[in-house]
Coordinates of C-alpha atoms and ligand atoms in Angstrom, one line a residue:
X1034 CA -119.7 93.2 -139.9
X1035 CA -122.5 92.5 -142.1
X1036 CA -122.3 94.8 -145.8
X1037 CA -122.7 98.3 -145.4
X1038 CA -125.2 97.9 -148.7
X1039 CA -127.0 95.0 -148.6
X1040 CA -129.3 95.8 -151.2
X1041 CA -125.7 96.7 -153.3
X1042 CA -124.6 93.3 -152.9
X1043 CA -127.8 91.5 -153.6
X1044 CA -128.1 93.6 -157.1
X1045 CA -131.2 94.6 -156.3
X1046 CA -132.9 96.3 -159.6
X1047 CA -135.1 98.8 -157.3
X1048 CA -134.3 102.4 -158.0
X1049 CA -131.4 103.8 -156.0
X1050 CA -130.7 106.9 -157.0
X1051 CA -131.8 109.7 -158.9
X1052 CA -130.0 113.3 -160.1
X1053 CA -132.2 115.0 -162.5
X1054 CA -132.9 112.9 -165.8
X1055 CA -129.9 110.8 -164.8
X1056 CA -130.6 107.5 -162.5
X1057 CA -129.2 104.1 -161.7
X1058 CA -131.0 101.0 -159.5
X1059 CA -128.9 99.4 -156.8
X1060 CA -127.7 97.1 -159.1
X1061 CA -126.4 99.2 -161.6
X1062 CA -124.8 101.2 -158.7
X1063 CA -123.0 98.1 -157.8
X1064 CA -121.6 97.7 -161.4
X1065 CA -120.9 101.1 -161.8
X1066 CA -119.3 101.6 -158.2
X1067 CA -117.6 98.1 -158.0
X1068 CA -115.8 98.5 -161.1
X1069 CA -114.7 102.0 -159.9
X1070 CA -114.1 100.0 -156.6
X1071 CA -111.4 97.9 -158.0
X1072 CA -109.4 100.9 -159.4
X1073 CA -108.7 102.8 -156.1
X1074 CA -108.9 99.6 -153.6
X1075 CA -105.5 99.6 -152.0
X1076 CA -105.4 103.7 -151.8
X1077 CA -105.0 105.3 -148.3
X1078 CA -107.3 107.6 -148.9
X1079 CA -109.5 109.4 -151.7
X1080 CA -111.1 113.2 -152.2
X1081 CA -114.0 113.0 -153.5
X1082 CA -115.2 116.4 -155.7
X1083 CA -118.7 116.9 -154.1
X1084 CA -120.4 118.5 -156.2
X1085 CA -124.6 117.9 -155.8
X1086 CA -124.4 114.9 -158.9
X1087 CA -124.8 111.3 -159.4
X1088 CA -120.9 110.9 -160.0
X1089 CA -120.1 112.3 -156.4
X1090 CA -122.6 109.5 -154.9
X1091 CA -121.4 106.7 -157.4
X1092 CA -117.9 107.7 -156.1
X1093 CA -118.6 107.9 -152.6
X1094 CA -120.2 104.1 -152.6
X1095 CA -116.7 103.0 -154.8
X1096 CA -114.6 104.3 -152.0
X1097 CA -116.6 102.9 -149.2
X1098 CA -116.8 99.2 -151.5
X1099 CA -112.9 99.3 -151.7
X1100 CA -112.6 99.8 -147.7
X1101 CA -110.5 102.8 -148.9
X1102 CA -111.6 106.2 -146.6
X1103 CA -113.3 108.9 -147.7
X1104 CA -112.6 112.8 -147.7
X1105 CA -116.1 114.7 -149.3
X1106 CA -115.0 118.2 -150.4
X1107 CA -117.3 121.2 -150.9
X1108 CA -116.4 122.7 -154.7
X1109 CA -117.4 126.2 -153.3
X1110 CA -113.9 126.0 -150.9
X1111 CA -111.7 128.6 -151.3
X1112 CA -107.7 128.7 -151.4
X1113 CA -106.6 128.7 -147.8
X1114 CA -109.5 126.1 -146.6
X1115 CA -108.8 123.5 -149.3
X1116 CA -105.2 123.4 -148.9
X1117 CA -106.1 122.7 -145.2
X1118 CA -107.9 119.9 -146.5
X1119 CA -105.7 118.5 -148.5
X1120 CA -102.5 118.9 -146.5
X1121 CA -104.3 117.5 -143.6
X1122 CA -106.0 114.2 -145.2
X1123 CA -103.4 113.4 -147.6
X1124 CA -105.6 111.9 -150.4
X1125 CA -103.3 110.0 -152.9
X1126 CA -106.6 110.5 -155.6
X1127 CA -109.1 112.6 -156.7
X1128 CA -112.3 111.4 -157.7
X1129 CA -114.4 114.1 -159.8
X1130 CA -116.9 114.1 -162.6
X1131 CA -115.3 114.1 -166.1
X1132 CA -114.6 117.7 -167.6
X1133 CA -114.9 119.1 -164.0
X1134 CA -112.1 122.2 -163.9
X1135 CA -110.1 121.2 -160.2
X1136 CA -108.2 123.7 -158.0
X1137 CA -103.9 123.1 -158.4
X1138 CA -103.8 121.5 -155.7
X1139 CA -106.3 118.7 -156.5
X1140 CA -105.0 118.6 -160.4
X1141 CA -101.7 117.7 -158.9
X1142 CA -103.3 113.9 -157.8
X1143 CA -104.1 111.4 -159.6
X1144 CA -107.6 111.6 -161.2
X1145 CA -110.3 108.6 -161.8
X1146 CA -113.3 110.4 -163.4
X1147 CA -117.1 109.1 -161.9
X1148 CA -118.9 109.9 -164.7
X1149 CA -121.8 107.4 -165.0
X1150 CA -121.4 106.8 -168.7
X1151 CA -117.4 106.7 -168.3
X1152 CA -116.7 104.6 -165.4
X1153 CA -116.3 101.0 -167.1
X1154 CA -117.0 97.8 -165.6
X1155 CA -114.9 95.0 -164.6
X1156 CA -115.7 93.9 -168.7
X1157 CA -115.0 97.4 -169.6
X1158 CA -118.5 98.5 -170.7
X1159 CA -119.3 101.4 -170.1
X1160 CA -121.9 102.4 -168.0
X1161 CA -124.1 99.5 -168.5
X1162 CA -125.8 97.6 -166.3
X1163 CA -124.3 94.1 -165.8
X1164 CA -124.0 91.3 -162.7
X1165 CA -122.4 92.8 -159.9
X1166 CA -118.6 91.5 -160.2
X1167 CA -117.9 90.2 -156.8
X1168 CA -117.1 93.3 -154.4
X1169 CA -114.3 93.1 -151.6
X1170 CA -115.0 91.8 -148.6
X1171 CA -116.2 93.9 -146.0
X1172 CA -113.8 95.9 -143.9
X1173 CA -113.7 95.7 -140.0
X1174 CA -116.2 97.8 -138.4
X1175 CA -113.7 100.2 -136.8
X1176 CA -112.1 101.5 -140.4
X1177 CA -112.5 104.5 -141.0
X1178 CA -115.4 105.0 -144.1
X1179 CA -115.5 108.8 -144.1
X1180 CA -113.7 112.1 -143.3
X1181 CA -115.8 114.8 -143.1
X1182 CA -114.4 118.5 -142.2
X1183 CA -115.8 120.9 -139.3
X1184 CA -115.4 124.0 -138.4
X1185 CA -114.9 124.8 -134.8
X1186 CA -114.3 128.2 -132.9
X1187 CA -111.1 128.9 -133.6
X1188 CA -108.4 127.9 -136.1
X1189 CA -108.7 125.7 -139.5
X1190 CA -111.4 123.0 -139.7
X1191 CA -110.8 119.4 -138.2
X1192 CA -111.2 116.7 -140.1
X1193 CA -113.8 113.8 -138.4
X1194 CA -112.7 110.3 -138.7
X1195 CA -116.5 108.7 -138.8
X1196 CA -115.6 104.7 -138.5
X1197 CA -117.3 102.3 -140.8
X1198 CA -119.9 101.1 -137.1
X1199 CA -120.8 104.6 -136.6
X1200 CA -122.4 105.1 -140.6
X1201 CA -124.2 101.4 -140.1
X1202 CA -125.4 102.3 -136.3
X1203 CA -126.9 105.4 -137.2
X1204 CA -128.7 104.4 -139.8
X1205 CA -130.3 101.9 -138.4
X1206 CA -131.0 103.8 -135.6
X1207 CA -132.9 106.1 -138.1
X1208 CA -134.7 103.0 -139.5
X1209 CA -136.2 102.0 -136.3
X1210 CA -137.7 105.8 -135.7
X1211 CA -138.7 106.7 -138.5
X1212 CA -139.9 103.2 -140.0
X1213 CA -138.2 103.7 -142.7
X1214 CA -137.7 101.2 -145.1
X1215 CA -136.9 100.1 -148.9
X1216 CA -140.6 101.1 -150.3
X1217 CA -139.2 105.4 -149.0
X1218 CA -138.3 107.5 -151.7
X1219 CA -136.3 110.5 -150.1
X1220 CA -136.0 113.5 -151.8
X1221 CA -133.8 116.3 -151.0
X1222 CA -131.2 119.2 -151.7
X1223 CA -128.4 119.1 -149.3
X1224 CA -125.0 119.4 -150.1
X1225 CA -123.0 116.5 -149.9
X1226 CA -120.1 117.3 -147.9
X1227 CA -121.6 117.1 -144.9
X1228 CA -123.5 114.2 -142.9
X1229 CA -127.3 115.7 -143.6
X1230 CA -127.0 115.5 -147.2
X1231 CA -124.6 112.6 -147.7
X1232 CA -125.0 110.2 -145.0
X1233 CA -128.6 110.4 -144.0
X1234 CA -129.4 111.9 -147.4
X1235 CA -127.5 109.2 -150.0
X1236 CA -126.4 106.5 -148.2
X1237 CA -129.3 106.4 -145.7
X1238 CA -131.4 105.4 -148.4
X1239 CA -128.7 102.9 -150.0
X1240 CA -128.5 101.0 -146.7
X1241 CA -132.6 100.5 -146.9
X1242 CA -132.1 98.9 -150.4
X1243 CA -134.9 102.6 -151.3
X1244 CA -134.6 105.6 -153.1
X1245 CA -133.2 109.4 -153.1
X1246 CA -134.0 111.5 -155.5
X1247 CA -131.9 114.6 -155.5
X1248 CA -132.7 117.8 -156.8
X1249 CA -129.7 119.3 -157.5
X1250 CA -130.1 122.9 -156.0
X1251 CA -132.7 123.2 -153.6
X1252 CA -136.3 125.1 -154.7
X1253 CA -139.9 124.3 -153.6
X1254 CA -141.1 123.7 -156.8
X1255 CA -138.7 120.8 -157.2
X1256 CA -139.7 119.2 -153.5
X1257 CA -143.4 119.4 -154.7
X1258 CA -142.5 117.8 -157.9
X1259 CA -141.2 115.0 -156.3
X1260 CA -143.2 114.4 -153.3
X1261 CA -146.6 114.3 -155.9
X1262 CA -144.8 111.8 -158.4
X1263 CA -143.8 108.7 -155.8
X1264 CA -141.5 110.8 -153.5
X1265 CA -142.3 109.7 -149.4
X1266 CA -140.0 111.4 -147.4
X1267 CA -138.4 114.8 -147.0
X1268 CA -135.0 115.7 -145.6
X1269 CA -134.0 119.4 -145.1
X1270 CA -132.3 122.1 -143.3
X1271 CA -134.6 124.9 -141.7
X1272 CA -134.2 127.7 -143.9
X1273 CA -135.6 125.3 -146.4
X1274 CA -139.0 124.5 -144.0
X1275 CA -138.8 128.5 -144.0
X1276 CA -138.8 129.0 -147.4
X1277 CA -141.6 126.3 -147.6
X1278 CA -143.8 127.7 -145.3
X1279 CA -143.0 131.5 -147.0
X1280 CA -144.3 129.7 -150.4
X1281 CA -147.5 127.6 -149.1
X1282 CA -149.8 130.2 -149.1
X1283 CA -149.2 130.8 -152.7
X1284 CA -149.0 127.0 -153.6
X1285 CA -151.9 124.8 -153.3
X1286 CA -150.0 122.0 -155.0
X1287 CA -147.0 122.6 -152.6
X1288 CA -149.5 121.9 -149.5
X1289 CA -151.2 118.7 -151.3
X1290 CA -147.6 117.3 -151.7
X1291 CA -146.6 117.6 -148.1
X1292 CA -150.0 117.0 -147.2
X1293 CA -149.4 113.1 -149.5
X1294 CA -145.6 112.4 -148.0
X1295 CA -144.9 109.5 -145.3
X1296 CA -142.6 112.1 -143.4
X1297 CA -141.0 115.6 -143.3
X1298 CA -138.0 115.7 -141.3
X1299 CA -136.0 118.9 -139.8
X1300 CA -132.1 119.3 -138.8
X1301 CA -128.7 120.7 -138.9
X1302 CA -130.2 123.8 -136.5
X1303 CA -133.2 124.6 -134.7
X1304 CA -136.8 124.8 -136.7
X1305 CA -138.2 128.0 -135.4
X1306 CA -141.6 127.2 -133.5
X1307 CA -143.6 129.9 -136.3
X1308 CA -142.4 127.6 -139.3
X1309 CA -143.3 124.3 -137.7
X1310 CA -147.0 126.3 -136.6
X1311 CA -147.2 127.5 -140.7
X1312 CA -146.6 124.4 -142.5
X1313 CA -149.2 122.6 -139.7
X1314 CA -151.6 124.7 -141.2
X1315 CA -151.2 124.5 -144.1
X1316 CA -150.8 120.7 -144.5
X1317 CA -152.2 119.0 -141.4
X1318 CA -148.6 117.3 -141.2
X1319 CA -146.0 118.3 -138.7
X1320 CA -142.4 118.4 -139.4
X1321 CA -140.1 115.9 -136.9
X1322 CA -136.7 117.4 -136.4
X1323 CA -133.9 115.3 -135.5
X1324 CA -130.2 116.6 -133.5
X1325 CA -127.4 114.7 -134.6
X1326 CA -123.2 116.6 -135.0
X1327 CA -121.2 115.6 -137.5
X1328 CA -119.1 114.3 -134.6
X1329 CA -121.7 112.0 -133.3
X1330 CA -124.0 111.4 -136.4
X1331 CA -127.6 110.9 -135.0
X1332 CA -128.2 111.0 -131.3
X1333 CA -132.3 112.1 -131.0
X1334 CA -135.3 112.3 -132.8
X1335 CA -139.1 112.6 -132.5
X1336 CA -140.2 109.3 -133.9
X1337 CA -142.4 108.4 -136.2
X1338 CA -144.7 106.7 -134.3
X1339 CA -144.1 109.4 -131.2
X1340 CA -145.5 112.3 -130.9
X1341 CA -144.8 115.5 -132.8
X1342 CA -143.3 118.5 -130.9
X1343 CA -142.4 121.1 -132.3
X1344 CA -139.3 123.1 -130.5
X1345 CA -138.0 119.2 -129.0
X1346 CA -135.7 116.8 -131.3
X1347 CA -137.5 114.4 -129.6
X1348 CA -136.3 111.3 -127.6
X1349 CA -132.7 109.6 -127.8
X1350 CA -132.4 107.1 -130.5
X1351 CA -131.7 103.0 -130.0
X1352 CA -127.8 102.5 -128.8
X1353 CA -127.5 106.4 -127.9
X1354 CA -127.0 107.3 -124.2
X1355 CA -127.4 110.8 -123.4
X1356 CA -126.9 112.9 -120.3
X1357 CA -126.9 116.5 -119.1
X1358 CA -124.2 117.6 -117.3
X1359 CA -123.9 120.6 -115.1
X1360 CA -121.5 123.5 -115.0
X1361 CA -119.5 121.6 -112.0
X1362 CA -119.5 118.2 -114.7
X1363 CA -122.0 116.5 -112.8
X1364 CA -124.8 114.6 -114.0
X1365 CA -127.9 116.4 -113.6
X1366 CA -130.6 113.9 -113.2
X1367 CA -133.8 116.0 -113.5
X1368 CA -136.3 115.5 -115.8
X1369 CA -138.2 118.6 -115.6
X1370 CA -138.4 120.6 -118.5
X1371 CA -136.3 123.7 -116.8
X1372 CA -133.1 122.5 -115.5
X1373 CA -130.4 123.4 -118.8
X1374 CA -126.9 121.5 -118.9
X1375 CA -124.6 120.3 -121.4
X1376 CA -125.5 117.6 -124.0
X1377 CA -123.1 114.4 -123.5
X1378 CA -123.1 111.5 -125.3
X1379 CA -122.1 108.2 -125.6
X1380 CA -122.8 105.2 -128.0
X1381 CA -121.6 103.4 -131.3
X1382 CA -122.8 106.7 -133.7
X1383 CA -119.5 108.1 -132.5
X1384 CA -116.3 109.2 -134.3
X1385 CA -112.8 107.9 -133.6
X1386 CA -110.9 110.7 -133.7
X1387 CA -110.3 114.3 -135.2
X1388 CA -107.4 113.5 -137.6
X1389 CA -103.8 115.0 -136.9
X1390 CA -105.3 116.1 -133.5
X1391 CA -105.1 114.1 -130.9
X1392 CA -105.3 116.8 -128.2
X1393 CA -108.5 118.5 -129.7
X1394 CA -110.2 114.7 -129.7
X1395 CA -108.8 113.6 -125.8
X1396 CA -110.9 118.2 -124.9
X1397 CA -113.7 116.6 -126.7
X1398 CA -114.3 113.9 -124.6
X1399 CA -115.3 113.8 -120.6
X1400 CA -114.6 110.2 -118.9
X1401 CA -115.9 108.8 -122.5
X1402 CA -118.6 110.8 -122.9
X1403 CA -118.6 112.9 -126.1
X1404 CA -118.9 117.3 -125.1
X1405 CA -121.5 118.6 -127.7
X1406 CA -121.4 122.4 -126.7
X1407 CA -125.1 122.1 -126.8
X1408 CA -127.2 123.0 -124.3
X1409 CA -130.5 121.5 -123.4
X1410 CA -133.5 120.3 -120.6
X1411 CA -135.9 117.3 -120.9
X1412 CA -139.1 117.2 -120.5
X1413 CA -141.0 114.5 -117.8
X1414 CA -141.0 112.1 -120.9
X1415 CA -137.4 112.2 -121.6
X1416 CA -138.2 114.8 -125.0
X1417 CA -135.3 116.6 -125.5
X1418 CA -135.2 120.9 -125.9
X1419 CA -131.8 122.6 -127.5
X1420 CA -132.0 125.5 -125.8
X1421 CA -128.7 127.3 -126.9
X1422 CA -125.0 126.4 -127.2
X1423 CA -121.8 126.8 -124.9
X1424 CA -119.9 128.6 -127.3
X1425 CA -120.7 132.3 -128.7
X1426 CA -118.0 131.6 -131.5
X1427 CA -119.6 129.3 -133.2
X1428 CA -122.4 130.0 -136.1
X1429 CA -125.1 128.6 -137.5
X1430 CA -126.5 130.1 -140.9
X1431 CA -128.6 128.1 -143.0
X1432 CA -127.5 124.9 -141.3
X1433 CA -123.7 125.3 -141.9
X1434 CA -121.6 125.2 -138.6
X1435 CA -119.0 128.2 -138.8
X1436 CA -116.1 129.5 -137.0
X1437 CA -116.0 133.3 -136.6
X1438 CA -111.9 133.0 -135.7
X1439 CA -111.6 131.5 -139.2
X1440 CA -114.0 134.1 -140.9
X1441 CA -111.6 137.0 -138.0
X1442 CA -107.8 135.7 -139.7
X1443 CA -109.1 136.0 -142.8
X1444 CA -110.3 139.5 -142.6
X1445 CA -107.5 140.7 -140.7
X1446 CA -105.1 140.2 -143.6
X1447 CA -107.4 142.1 -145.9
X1448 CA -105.1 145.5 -145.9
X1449 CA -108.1 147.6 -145.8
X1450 CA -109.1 146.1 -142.3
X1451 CA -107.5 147.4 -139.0
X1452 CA -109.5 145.4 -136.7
X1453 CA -112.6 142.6 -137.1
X1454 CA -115.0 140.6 -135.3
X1455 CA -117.4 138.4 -136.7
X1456 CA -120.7 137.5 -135.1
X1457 CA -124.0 135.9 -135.7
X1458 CA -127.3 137.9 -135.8
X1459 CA -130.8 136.4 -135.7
X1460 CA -132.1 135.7 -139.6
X1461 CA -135.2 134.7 -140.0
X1462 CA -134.6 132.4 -143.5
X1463 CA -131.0 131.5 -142.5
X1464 CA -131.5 131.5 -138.7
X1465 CA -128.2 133.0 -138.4
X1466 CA -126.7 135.3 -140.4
X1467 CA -123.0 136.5 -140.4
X1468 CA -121.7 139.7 -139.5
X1469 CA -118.4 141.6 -139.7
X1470 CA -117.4 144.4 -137.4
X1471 CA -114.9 146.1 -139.4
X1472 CA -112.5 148.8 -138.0
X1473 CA -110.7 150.3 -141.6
X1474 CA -107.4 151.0 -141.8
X1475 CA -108.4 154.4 -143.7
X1476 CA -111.5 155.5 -142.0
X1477 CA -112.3 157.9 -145.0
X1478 CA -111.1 154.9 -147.3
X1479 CA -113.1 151.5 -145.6
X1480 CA -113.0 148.3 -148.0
X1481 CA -116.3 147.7 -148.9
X1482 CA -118.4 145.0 -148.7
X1483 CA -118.8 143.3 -151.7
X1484 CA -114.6 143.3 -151.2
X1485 CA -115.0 142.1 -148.1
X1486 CA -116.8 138.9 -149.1
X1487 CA -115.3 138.1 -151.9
X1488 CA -112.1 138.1 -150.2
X1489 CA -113.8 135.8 -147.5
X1490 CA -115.1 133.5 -150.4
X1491 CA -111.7 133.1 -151.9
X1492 CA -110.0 131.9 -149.2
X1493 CA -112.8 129.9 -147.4
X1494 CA -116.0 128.0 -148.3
X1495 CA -118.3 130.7 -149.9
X1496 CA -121.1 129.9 -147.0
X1497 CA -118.7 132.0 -144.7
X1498 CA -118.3 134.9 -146.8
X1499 CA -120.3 137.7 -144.2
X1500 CA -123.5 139.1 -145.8
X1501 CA -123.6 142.2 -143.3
X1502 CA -120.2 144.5 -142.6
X1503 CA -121.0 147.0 -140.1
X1504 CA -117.9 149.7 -139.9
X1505 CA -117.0 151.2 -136.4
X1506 CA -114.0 153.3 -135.1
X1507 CA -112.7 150.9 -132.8
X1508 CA -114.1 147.4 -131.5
X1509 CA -115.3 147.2 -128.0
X1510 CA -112.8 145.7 -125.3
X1511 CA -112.7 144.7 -121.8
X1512 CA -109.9 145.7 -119.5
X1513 CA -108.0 142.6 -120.6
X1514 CA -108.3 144.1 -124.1
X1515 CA -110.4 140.8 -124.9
X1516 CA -113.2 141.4 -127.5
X1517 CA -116.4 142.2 -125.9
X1518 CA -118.8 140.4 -128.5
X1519 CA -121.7 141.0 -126.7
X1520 CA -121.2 144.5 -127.2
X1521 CA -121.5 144.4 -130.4
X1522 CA -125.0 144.2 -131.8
X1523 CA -126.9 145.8 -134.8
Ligands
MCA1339 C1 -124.4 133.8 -150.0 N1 -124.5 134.4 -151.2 C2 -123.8 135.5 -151.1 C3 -123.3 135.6 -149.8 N2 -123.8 134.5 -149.1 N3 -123.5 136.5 -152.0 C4 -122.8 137.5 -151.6 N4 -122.3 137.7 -150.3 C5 -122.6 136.8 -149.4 N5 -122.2 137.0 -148.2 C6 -125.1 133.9 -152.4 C7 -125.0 132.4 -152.6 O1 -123.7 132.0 -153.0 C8 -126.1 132.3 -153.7 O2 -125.4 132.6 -155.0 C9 -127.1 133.3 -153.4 O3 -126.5 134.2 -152.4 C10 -128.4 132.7 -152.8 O4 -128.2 131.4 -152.5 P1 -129.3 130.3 -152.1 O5 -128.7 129.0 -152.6 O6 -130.6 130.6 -152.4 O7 -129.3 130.3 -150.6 P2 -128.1 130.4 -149.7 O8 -128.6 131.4 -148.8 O9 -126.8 130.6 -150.2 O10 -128.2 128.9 -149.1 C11 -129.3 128.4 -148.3 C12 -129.2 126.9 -148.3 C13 -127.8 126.5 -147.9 C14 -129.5 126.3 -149.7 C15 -130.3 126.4 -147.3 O11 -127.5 127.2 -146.7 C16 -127.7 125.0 -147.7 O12 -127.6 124.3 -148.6 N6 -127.6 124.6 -146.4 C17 -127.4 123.2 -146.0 C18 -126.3 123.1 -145.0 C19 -126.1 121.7 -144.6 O13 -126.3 120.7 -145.3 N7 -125.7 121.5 -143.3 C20 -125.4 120.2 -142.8 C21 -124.3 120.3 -141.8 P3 -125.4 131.6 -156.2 O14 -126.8 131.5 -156.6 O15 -124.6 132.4 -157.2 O16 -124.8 130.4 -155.7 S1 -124.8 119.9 -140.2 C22 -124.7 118.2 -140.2 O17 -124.4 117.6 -141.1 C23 -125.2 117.7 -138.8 C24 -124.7 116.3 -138.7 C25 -126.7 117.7 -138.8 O18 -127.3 117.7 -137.7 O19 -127.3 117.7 -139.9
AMP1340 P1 -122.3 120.2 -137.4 O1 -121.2 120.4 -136.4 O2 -122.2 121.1 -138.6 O3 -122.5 118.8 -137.6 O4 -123.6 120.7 -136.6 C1 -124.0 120.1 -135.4 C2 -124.7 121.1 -134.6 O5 -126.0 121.5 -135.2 C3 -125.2 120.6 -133.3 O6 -124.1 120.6 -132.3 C4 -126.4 121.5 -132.9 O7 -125.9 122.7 -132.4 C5 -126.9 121.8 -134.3 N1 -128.2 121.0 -134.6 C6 -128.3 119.9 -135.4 N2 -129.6 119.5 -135.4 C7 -130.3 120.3 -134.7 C8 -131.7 120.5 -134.3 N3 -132.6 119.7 -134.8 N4 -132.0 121.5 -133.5 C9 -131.1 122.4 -133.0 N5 -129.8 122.3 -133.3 C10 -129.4 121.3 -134.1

């Protein structure tokens, strides 16, 4: 397999990436990383202490230079969820900006710090652009480059083996429909733990020998900073395009910026039809949205050069089959814009395996076709609609896939809850929003809230913690005494 990074190996002195007044071109990447490459080559495996900075990227691109696999953590995971983690994926080192406080059971590993003007090079300068020493040689395409963690509807997270072919596939799937190539500059504000944010958002760019500039925490002041100074492209979760189109009326030079970029593009969850009518107006541009898993990567998108339409994720991308299936398994072959099945796919943007699970990774899969859970029609052209999802258990609040099991064990060790269910509610900024059905131990004495979420927040990642708790005298049940969730609304 040809170089992940191209532009990495041909020291390219374009500009590659940018965190606030901090920045480095491709070629002082390749210094910085390759030097940082050559101190953890040889590991099994390495954490890497995401936190939204220019030392998580630079450490990410070392661990995918030395071959050696990658496991992104979010900084906002509590106790129970990060000893998951870290049991589970076994990293023999840490990597983490300098001065960066770690959790126990991450101070326990052995530490290389990313810091920009730390990491030294193979002449032990530090931070200085140099000639890129020599990086290894290219691992096979089916090693594993990155782990990234899931939630799914019941128990722990499950760690996603994403091979090496699947991170080079679907971003070259993304170059041919969106046209995007080295002269993009992408900005964004997506975490990077997760595929949006790190591979489509950091190493997306990388691979096209472009630009990200990343703004740290997301705001719209920031985005229409960087899309009037150079900026072409725009990545972002829907409760972002919300809070956009909530700010454009007030914000002439918010609607000139996204009026100027080469393209705005949608995913992680659905763009609500009103958001994607407000920022047309407002602009004359139309957001494309994309569907892609963190299981799958990529699998559609409206192209650049297709038509816009808003409420599809547009067409399947090159390499990517896609079929809907029935409730019998059977291939529904209708193109007809009402017929809903299941979302299979099938295609190199595929991961391997769920680590430690082979049984969950053999349920996942249907005569090699990958299950999404998501349900969907097509339209006569082959535009594809996400119309909902198999599972009730699973949440989607501001872009973040979440388990309400998890979120349930967690609250039902709090000693001030009896009985809970956790459920999603319809929020118009973060689509969904999570809920807790609480039944007190003490009725006269019910935990409240603000206990309630912090108690969520230490133990999982803080984008669980429930920010409704509704209190009842007992949760609905069927005859079966099974949870009736529907039951249970607001
Ligand atoms: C949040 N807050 C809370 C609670 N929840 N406080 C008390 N109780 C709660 N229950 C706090 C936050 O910690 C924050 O505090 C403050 O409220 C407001 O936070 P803000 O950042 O404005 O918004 P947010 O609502 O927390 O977050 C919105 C967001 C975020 C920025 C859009 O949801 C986000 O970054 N989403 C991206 C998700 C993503 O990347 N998904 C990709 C996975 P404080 O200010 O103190 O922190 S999906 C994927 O990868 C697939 C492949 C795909 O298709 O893309
Ligand atoms: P995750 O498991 O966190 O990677 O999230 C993947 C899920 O996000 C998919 O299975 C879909 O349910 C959802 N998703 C991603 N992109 C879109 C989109 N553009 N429209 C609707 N749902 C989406």
């Amino acid at each position: 397999m040809s170089p992940l990074f191209p532009a990495l190996a041909a020291g390219s002195t374009r500009p590659a990436l940018q965190f606030g007044d901090q920045a480095l071109s491709h070629a002082e990447l390749a210094t910085l990383a390759g030097a940082l490459a050559a101190r953890i080559a040889g590991a099994p495996r390495v954490a890497v202490w995401a936190t939204p900075t220019l030392g998580t990227a630079v450490g990410v691109v070392a661990a995918l230079l030395a071959g050696v696999p990658v496991v992104p953590v979010n900084p906002k995971t509590g106790e129970r969820e990060l000893t998951h983690i870290v049991t589970d994926s076994s990293p023999a080192l840490v990597l983490a900006e300098r001065g960066v406080e770690l959790p126990p059971i991450l101070a326990e590993l052995a530490r290389l710090d990313t810091d920009v003007d730390h990491v030294t090079d193979a002449t032990g300068v530090p931070g200085e652009a140099g000639p890129a020493a020599p990086l290894p040689a290219e691992p096979s395409p089916e090693a594993p480059a990155l782990i990234v963690y899931t939630s799914g509807t019941t128990g722990p997270p499950k760690g996603v083996v994403l091979p090496r072919r699947a991170v080079a596939a679907t971003l070259d799937a993304l170059e041919d429909a969106w046209q995007w190539t080295e002269a993009d500059v992408l900005v964004h504000a997506l975490p990077l733990f997760h595929v949006h944010g790190l591979i489509l958002g950091i190493l997306g760019p990388l691979r096209r020998g472009g630009s990200v500039r990343h703004l740290g925490r997301f705001a719209t002041d920031g985005v229409a900073r960087e899309l009037s100074s150079g900026a072409t492209m725009l990545f972002g979760v829907p409760t972002m395009y919300h809070r956009i189109a909530e700010a454009l009326a007030g914000d002439p030079a918010l609607a000139k910026a996204l009026t100027g970029a080469r393209l705005l593009v949608s995913g992680s969850a659905a763009l609500p039809v009103h958001d994607h009518e407000r920022i047309a107006a407002s602009t004359g541009r139309r957001v494309i949205e994309r569907y892609g898993m963190t299981e799958t990567l990529m699998n559609t998108s409206v192209r650049a050069d297709g038509e816009p339409r808003a409420g599809t994720v547009g067409v399947p991308l090159a390499g990517v089959e896609l079929r809907l299936v029935d409730e019998t398994g059977a291939a529904i072959a209708a193109y007809d814009g009402e017929t809903v099945g299941e979302i299979q796919v099938r295609g190199p943007n595929l991961f391997t395996e769920y680590l430690n699970r082979p049984d969950a990774t053999a349920a996942a899969f249907d005569d090699g076709w990958f299950r999404t859970g998501d349900m969907a029609i097509r339209d006569p052209d082959g535009y594809v609609r996400i119309v909902g999802r198999k599972a009730t258990d699973l949440i989607k609040s501001g872009g973040y896939k979440i388990g309400a099991g998890e979120i349930e064990n967690v609250l039902l060790e709090h000693p001030g809850v009896r009985e809970a269910a956790v459920t999603g509610e319809p929020d118009e900024d973060l689509g969904e929003r999570i809920v807790a059905w609480i039944v007190p131990a003490q009725a006269d004495a019910p935990p409240t809230a603000e206990e309630l979420a912090a108690h969520v927040g230490a133990q999982l990642a803080s984008h669980k913690r429930p920010r409704t708790v509704r209190y009842l005298e007992a949760l609905p049940r069927n005859d079966m005494g099974k949870i009736m969730k529907r039951a249970l609304r607001g």
